[in-house]
Short mmCIF file of C-alpha atoms in Angstrom, two decimals:
data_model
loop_
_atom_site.label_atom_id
_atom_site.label_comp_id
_atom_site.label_asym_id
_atom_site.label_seq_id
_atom_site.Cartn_x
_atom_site.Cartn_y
_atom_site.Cartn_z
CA UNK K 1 -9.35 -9.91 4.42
CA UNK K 2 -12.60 -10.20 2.28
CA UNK K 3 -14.90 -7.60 3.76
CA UNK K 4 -17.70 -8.12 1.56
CA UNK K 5 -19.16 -11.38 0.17
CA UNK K 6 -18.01 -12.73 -3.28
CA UNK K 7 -21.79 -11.04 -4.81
CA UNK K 8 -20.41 -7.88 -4.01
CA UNK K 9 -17.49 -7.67 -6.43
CA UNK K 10 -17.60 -6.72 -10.10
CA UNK K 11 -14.98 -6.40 -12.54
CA UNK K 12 -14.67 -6.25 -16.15
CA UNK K 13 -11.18 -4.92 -17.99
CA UNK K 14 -11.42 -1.12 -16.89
CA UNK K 15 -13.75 -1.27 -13.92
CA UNK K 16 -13.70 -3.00 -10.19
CA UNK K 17 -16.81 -2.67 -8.12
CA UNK K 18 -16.48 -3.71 -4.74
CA UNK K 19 -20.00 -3.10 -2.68
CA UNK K 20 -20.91 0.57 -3.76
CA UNK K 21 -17.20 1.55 -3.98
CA UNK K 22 -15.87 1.25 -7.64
CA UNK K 23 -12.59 2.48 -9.75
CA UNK K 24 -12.81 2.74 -13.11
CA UNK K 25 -9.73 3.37 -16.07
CA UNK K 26 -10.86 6.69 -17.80
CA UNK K 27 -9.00 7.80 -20.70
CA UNK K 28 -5.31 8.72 -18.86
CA UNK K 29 -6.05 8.69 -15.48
CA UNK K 30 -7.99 6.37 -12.38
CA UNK K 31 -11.11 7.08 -10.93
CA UNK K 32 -12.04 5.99 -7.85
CA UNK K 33 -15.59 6.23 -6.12
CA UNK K 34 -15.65 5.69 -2.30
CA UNK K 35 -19.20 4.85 -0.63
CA UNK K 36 -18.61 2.99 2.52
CA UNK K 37 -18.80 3.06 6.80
CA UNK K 38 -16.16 3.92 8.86
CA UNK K 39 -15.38 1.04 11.42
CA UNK K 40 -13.60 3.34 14.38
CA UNK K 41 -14.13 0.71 17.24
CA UNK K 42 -15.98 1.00 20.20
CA UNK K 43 -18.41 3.15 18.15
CA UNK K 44 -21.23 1.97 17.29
CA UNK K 45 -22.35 5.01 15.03
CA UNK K 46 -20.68 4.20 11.81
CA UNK K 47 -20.31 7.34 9.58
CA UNK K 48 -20.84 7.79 5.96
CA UNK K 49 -16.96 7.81 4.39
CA UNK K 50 -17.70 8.99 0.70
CA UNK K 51 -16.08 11.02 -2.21
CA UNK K 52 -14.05 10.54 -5.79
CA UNK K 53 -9.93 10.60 -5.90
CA UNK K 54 -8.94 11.12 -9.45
CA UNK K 55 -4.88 9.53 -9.97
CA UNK K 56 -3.21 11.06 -12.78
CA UNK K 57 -0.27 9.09 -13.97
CA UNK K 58 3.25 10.81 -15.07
CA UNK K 59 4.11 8.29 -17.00
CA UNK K 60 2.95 4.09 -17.39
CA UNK K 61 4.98 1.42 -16.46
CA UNK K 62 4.32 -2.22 -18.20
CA UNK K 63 6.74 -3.78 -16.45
CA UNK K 64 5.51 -6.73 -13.29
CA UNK K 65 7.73 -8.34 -11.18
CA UNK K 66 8.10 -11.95 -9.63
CA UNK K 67 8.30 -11.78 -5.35
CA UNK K 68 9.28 -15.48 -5.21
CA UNK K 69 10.35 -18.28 -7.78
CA UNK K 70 6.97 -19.80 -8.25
CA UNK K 71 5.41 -16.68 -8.94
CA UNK K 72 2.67 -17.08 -7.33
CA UNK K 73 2.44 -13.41 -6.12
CA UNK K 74 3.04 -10.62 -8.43
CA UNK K 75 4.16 -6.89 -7.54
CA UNK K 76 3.07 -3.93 -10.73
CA UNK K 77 4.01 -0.41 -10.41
CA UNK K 78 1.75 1.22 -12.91
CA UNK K 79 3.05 4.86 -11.98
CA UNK K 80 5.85 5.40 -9.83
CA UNK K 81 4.89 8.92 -9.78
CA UNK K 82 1.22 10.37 -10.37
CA UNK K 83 -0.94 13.55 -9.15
CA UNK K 84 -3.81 12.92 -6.95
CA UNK K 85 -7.03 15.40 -6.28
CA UNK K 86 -9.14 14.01 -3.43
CA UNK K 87 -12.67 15.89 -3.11
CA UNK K 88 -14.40 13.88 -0.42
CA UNK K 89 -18.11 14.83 0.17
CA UNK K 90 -18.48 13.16 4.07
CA UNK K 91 -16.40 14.44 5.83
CA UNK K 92 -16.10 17.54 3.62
CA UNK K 93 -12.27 17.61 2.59
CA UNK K 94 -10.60 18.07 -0.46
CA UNK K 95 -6.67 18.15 -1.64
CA UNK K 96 -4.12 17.52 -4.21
CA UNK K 97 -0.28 16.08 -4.10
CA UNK K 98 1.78 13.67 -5.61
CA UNK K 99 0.91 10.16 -5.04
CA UNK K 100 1.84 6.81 -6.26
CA UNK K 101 -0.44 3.70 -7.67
CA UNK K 102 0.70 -0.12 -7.73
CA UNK K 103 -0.94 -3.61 -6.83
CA UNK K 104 -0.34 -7.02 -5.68
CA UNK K 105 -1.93 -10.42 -7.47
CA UNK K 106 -1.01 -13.69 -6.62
CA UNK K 107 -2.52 -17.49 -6.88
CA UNK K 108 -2.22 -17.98 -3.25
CA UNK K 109 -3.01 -16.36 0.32
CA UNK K 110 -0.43 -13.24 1.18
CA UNK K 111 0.23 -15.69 4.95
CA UNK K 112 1.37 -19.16 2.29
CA UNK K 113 3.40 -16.51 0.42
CA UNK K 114 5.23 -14.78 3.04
CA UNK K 115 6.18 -14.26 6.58
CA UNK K 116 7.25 -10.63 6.61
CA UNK K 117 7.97 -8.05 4.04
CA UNK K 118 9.17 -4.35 4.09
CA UNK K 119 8.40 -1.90 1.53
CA UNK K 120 9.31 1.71 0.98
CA UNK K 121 9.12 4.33 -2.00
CA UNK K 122 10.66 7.43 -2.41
CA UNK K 123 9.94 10.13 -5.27
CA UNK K 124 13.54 11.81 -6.67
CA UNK K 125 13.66 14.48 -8.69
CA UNK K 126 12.85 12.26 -11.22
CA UNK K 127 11.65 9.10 -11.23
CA UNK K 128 11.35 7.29 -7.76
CA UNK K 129 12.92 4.22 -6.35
CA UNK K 130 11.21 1.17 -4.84
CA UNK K 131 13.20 -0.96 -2.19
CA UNK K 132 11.23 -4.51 -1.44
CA UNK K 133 12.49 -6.84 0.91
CA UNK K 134 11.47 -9.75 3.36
CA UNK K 135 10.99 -13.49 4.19
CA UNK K 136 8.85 -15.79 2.34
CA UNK K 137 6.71 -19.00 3.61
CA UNK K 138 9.46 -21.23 3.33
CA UNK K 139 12.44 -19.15 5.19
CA UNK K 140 14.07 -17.68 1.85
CA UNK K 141 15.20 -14.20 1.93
CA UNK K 142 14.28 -11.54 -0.99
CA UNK K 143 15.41 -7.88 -1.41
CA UNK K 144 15.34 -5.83 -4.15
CA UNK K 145 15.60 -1.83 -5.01
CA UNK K 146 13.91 -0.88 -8.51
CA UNK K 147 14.81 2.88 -9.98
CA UNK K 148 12.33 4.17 -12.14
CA UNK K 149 12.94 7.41 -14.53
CA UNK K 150 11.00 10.16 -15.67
CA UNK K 151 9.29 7.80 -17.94
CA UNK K 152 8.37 5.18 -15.23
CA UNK K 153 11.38 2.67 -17.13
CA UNK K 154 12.24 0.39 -14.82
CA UNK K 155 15.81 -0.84 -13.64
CA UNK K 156 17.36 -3.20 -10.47
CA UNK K 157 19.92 -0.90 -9.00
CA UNK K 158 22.25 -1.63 -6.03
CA UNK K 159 20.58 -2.13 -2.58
CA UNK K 160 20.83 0.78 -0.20
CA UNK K 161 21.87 0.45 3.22
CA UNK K 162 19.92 -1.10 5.96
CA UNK K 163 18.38 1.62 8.05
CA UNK K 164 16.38 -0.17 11.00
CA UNK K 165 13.30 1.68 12.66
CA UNK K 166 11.71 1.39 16.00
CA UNK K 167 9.31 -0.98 16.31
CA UNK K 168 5.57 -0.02 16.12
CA UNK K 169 3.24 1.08 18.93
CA UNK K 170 2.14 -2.71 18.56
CA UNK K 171 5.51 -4.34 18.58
CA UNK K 172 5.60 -4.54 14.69
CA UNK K 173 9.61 -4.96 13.45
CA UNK K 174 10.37 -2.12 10.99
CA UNK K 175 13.27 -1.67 9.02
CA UNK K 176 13.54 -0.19 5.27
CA UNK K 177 16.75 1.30 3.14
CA UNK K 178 18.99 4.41 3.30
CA UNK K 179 22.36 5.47 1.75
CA UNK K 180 23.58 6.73 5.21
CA UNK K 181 21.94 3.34 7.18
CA UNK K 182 19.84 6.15 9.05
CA UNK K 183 16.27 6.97 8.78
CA UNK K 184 13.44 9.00 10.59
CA UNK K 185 9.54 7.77 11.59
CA UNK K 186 8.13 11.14 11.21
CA UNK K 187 4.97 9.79 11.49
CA UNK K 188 2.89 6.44 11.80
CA UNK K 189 -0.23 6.61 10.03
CA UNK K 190 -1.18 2.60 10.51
CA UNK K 191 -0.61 0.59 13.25
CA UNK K 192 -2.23 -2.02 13.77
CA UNK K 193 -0.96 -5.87 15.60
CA UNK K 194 0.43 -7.18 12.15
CA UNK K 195 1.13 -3.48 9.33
CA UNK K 196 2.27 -0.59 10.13
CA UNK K 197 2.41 2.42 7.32
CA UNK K 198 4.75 5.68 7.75
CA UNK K 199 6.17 8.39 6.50
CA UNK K 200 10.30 8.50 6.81
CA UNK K 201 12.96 11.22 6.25
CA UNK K 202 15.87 9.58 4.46
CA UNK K 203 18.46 9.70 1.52
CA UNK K 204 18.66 7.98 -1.27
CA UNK K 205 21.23 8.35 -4.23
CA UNK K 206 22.31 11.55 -2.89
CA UNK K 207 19.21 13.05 -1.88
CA UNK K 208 17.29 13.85 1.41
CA UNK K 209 13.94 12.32 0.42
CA UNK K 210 10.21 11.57 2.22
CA UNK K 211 9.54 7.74 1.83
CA UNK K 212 6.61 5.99 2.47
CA UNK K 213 7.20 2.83 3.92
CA UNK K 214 5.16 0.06 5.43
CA UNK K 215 6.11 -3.38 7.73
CA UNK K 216 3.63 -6.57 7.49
CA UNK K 217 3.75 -9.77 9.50
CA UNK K 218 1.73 -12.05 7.97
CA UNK K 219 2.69 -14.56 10.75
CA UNK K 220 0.76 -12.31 13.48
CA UNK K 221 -1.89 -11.52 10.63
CA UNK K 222 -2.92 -15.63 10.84
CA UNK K 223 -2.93 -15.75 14.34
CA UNK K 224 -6.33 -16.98 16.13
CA UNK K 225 -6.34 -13.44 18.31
CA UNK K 226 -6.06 -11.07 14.79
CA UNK K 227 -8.43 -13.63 12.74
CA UNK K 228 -10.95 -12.46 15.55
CA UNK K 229 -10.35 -9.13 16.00
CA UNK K 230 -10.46 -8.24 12.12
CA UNK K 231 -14.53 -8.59 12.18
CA UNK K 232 -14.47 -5.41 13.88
CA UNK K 233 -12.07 -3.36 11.95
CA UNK K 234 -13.23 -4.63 8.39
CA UNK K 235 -16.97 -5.99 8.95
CA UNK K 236 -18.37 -8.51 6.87
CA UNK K 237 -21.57 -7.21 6.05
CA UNK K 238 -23.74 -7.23 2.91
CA UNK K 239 -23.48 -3.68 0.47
#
């Protein structure tokens, strides 16, 4: 999924430059400049997408976690819980909210890694909770649900339920977790043939809860027909 050529990308310990897009560590919170194209297909007019979201952390968490016993791909949660302001100059919006900020790293390609995952995170009334779950490369199984506190401490607590959800407007499987084994798409806000991203109603340890959860298929993602189509979504095209 490299949009831009290896010339293109910059990094040094507090900043990542990717084309004219950059994010930069400044002082307690995340900076993030956004310069690029939209890519809305079967338009050939691609319009300027550009602004600054600043991500202002509740509290740090150190902790990373393994997704499979090589750890070859690693999951951090820097802040569970965070407050964003968005002030975009094209188009001209601007908000604030909550908002979360993690990353993946690994020593291998997502597709070697893993055949499906789900994820999901909830904010409680403190803290949130993170359920991860899915099937790796080789057929093993993984599933974990990781409570974080006011202070973004991390701790394994018991699975919740399996809630399944109906499968994406392109036949992605869904599923995530639930105390009652029941959950709600309120909406979809990516589908595409091998993710899907949405927002659920649900409960978790005793609370009704918004989660934000996604599906991927990394089997469908390395499939001749998507390696062809992605071009057109994420062009490869110089800065």
């Amino acid at each position: 999924m490299h949009e831009r050529p290896q010339g293109d990308v910059r990094r040094d310990a507090t900043n990542l430059e990717i084309g004219h897009s950059a994010m930069r560590w400044n002082g307690d919170h995340l900076e993030i400049d956004i310069e690029e194209r939209d890519t809305r297909l079967f338009n050939p007019i691609h319009r300027r997408v550009a602004g600054k979201v600043r991500v202002h952390p509740e509290a740090l968490n150190a902790a990373s976690f393994a997704l499979d016993p090589a750890e070859n791909h690693i999951w951090h949660c820097m802040a569970p819980r965070a407050r964003i302001e968005v002030e975009m100059e094209e188009p001209g919006l601007s908000w604030s909210g909550t908002g979360y900020f993690d990353h993946n790293r690994g020593s291998e390609p997502l597709e070697s890694g893993f055949n499906t995952w789900h994820w999901s995170r909830a904010h409680l009334k403190e803290g949130a909770v993170v359920c991860y779950e899915g099937e790796r490369g080789d057929g093993s199984l993984f599933a974990s649900a990781i409570r974080f506190d006011r202070h973004a401490e991390a701790s394994h607590v018991e699975l919740p339920a399996v809630a399944p959800l109906p499968k994406s407007k392109w036949q992605v499987d869904r599923r995530t977790r639930s105390e009652i084994g029941v959950a709600e798409v309120r909406r979809t806000w990516e589908d595409t043939p091998f993710y899907a991203r949405s927002e659920l109603s649900s409960k978790l340890f005793g609370e009704e809860v918004e989660t934000v959860q996604e599906s991927l298929d990394m089997r469908r993602f390395g499939s001749p027909v998507v390696q062809f189509m992605l071009p057109f979504r994420m062009p490869r095209k110089p800065a």
